[in-house]
XYZ file of C-alpha atoms in Angstrom:
265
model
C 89.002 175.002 38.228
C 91.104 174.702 41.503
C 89.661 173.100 44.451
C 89.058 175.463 47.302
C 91.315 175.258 49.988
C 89.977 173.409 53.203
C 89.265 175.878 56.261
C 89.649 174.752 59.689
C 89.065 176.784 62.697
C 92.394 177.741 64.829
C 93.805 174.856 66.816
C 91.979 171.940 64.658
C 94.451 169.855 62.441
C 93.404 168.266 58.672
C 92.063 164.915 59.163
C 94.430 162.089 59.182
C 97.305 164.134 60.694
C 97.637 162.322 63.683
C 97.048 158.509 64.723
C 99.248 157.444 61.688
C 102.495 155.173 62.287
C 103.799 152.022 61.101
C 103.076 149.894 63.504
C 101.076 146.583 62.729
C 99.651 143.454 64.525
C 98.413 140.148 63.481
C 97.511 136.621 64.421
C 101.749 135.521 63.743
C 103.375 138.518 63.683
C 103.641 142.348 64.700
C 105.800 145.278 63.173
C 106.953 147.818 65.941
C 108.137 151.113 65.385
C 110.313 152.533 67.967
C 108.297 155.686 68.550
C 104.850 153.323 69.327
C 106.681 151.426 72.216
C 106.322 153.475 75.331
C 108.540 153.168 78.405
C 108.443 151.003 81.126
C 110.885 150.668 84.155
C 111.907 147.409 85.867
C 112.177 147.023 89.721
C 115.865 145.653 89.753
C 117.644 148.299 87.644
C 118.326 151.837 88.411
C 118.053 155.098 86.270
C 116.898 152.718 83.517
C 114.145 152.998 81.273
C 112.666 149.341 79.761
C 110.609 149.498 76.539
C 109.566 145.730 76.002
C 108.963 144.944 72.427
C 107.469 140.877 72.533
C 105.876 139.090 75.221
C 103.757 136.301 75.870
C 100.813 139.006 76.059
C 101.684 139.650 71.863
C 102.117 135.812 71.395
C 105.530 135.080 71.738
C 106.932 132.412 73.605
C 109.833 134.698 74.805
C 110.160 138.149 75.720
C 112.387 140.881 74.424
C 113.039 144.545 75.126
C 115.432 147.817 74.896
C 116.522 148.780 78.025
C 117.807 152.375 78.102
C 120.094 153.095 81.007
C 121.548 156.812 81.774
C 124.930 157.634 83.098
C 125.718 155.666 86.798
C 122.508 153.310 86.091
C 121.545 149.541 85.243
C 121.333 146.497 87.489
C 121.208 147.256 91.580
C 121.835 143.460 92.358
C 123.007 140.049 90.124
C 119.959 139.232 87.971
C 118.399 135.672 87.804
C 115.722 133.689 87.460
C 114.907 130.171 87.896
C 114.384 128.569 84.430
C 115.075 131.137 82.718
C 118.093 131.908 80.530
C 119.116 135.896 79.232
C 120.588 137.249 76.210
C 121.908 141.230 76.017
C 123.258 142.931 73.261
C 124.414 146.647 73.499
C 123.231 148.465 70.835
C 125.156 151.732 72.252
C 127.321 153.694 74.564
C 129.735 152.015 77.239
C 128.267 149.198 79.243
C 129.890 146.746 81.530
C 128.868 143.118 81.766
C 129.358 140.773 84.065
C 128.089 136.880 84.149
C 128.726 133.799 85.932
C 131.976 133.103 86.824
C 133.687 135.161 83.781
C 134.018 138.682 85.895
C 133.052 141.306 84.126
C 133.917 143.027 80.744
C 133.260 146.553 79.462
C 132.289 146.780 76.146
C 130.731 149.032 73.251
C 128.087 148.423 70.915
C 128.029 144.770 70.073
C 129.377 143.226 72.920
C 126.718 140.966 74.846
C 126.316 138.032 76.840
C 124.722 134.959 77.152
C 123.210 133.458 80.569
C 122.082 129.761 81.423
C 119.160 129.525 83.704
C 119.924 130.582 87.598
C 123.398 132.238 86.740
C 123.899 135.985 87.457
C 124.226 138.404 85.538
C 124.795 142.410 85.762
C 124.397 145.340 83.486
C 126.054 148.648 84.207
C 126.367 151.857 81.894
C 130.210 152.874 82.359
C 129.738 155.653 79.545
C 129.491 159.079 80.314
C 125.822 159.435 77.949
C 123.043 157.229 77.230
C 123.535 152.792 77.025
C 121.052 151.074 75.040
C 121.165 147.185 75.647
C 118.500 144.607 73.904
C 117.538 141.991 75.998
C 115.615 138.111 75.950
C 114.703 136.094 78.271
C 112.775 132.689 77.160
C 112.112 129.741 79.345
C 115.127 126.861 78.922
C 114.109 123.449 77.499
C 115.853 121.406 79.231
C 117.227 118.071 77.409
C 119.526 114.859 78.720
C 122.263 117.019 77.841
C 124.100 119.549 80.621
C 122.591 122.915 80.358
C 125.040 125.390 78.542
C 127.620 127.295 79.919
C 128.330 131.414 80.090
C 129.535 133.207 77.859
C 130.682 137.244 77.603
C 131.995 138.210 73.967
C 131.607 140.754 71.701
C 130.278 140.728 68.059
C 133.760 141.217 66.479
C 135.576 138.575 67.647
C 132.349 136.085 66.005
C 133.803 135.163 62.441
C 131.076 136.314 59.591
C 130.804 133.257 57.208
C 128.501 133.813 54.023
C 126.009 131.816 52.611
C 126.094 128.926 50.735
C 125.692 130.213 46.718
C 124.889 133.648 47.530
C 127.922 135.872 47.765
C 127.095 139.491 50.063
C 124.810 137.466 52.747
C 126.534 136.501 55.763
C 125.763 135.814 59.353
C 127.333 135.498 62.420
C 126.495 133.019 65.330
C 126.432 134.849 68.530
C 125.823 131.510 70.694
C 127.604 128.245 69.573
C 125.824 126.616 65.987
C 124.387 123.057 66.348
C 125.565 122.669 69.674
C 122.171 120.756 71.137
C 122.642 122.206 75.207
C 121.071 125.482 73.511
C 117.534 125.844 72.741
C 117.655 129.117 70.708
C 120.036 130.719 68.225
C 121.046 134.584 68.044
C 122.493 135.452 64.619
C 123.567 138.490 63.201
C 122.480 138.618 59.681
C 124.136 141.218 56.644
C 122.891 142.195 53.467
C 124.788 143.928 50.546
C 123.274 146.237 48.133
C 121.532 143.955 45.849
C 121.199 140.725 47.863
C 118.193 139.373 49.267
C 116.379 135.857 50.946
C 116.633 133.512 47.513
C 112.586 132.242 48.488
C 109.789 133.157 51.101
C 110.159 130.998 54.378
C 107.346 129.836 55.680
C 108.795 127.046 59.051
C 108.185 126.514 62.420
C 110.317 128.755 64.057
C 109.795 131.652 65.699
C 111.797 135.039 65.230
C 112.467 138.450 67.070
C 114.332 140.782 64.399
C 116.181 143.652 65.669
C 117.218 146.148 62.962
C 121.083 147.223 63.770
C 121.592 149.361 60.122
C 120.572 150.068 57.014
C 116.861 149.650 55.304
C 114.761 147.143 53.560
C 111.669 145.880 52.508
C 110.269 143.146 54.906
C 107.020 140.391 53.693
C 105.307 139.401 56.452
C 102.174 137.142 55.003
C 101.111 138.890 52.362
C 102.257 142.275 53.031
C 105.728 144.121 52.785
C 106.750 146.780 55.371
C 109.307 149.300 55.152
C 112.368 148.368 57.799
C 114.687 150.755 59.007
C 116.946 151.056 61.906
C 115.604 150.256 65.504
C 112.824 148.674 64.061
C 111.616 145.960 65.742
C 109.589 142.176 63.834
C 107.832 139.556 66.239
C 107.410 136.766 63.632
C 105.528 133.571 64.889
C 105.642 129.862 63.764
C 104.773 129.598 60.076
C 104.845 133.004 59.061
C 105.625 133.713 55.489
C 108.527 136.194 55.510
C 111.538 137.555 53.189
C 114.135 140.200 53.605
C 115.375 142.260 50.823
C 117.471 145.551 50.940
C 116.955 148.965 49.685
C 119.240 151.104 50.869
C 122.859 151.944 49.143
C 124.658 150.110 52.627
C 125.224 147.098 53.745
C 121.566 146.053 56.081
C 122.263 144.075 59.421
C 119.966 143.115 62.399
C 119.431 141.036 65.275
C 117.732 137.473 64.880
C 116.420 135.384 67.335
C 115.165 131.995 66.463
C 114.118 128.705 68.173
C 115.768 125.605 67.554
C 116.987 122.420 68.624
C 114.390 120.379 69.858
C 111.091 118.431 69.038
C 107.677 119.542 68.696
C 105.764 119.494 71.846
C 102.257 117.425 71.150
């Protein structure tokens, strides 16, 4: 006997149709969909949307965030703060950069820069369509060591060195490895087919994940989540977490991490 066929009056949609996405929080971490973060705008940039992704607010102890600038748009003045040090990454289109004392550069997707507390910076889509840069900005620890300098790059001119035992995972070091002036790390991490984290990490550091390509299967505590492009991880200190690819490409994204100095008691 068939089940009869559920009527609903014009206009009124089956239940569960809507309010559905992705998109989790917890305690230590949060999964973020790009089509749950909503825009925001920023009073220092022109014809540029923000759409902020972690914040202290979520329980992060940095903040990061897409900004989407149109044609003509991005930064009206130099950009700093006081204490605080910025990272930007363009995940599309034609953007030029400028920091410091390097002038400025104009660069495609993967190009970004790196500045140390109180040194300018400016953002500015050269492209004739849409720029998408990914920003942070965390606090600096400061150590008995001279704050780090500028730096203006781009993501192919980083050698990709794979890990130790495990042919197909590599990363690349955006900001200079073990070099103790920097408080954070941003690392490009790549998967082929068939690779994957050898063990769950649980440690003290805290992560922002970008995803740049490709798809996977993410464990956050005790759950896994479904990763594809643009998605976005907050992970905080001590959250269990591994990485393993599904898709038939090669899976990159966009890692923050803290490192570098003690525990503060």
């Amino acid at each position: 006997m068939q089940p009869h066929a559920l009527k609903l009056p014009p206009g009124r949609l089956l239940p569960g149709a809507i309010g559905l996405n992705r998109g989790v929080v917890r305690p230590n971490y949060a999964f973020l969909p790009p089509e749950g973060v909503l825009k925001s705008r920023l009073p220092n940039y022109e014809k540029t949307a923000a759409r902020f992704l972690a914040a202290p607010v979520l329980g992060a102890r940095f903040a990061q965030f897409v900004l989407e600038i149109e044609p003509g748009g991005g930064s009206l003045f130099p950009v700093t703060e006081a204490g605080i040090q910025h990272f930007y990454y363009v995940l599309s289109g034609e953007v030029t950069l400028g920091v410091g004392d390097l002038g400025t550069k104009t660069v495609d997707a993967g190009g970004f820069l790196y500045a140390p507390p109180g040194v300018p910076l400016t953002i500015r889509n050269a492209g004739a369509g849409q720029a998408r840069v990914l920003g942070l900005r965390k606090r600096y620890e400061a150590i008995d060591l001279p704050p780090p300098g500028p730096i203006l790059s781009h993501a192919r001119d980083v050698p990709r060195t794979n890990h130790t035992g495990l042919e197909g995972r590599g990363f690349q070091h955006l900001l200079p490895f073990g070099d103790l002036a920097f408080d954070f790390e941003m690392n490009l991490m790549w998967f082929g087919p068939g690779t994957f984290f050898p063990a769950v990490e649980t440690h003290i550091m805290e992560h922002g994940l970008y995803m740049l390509q490709g798809q996977g299967l993410y464990l956050l505590g005790t759950d896994w989540h479904e990763i594809w492009q643009d998605d976005f991880i907050w992970m905080g200190a001590y959250c269990p977490q591994q990485f393993y690819p599904t898709g038939p490409d090669d899976a990159a994204y966009l890692l923050y991490k803290d490192v570098n100095r003690d525990v503060a008691l």
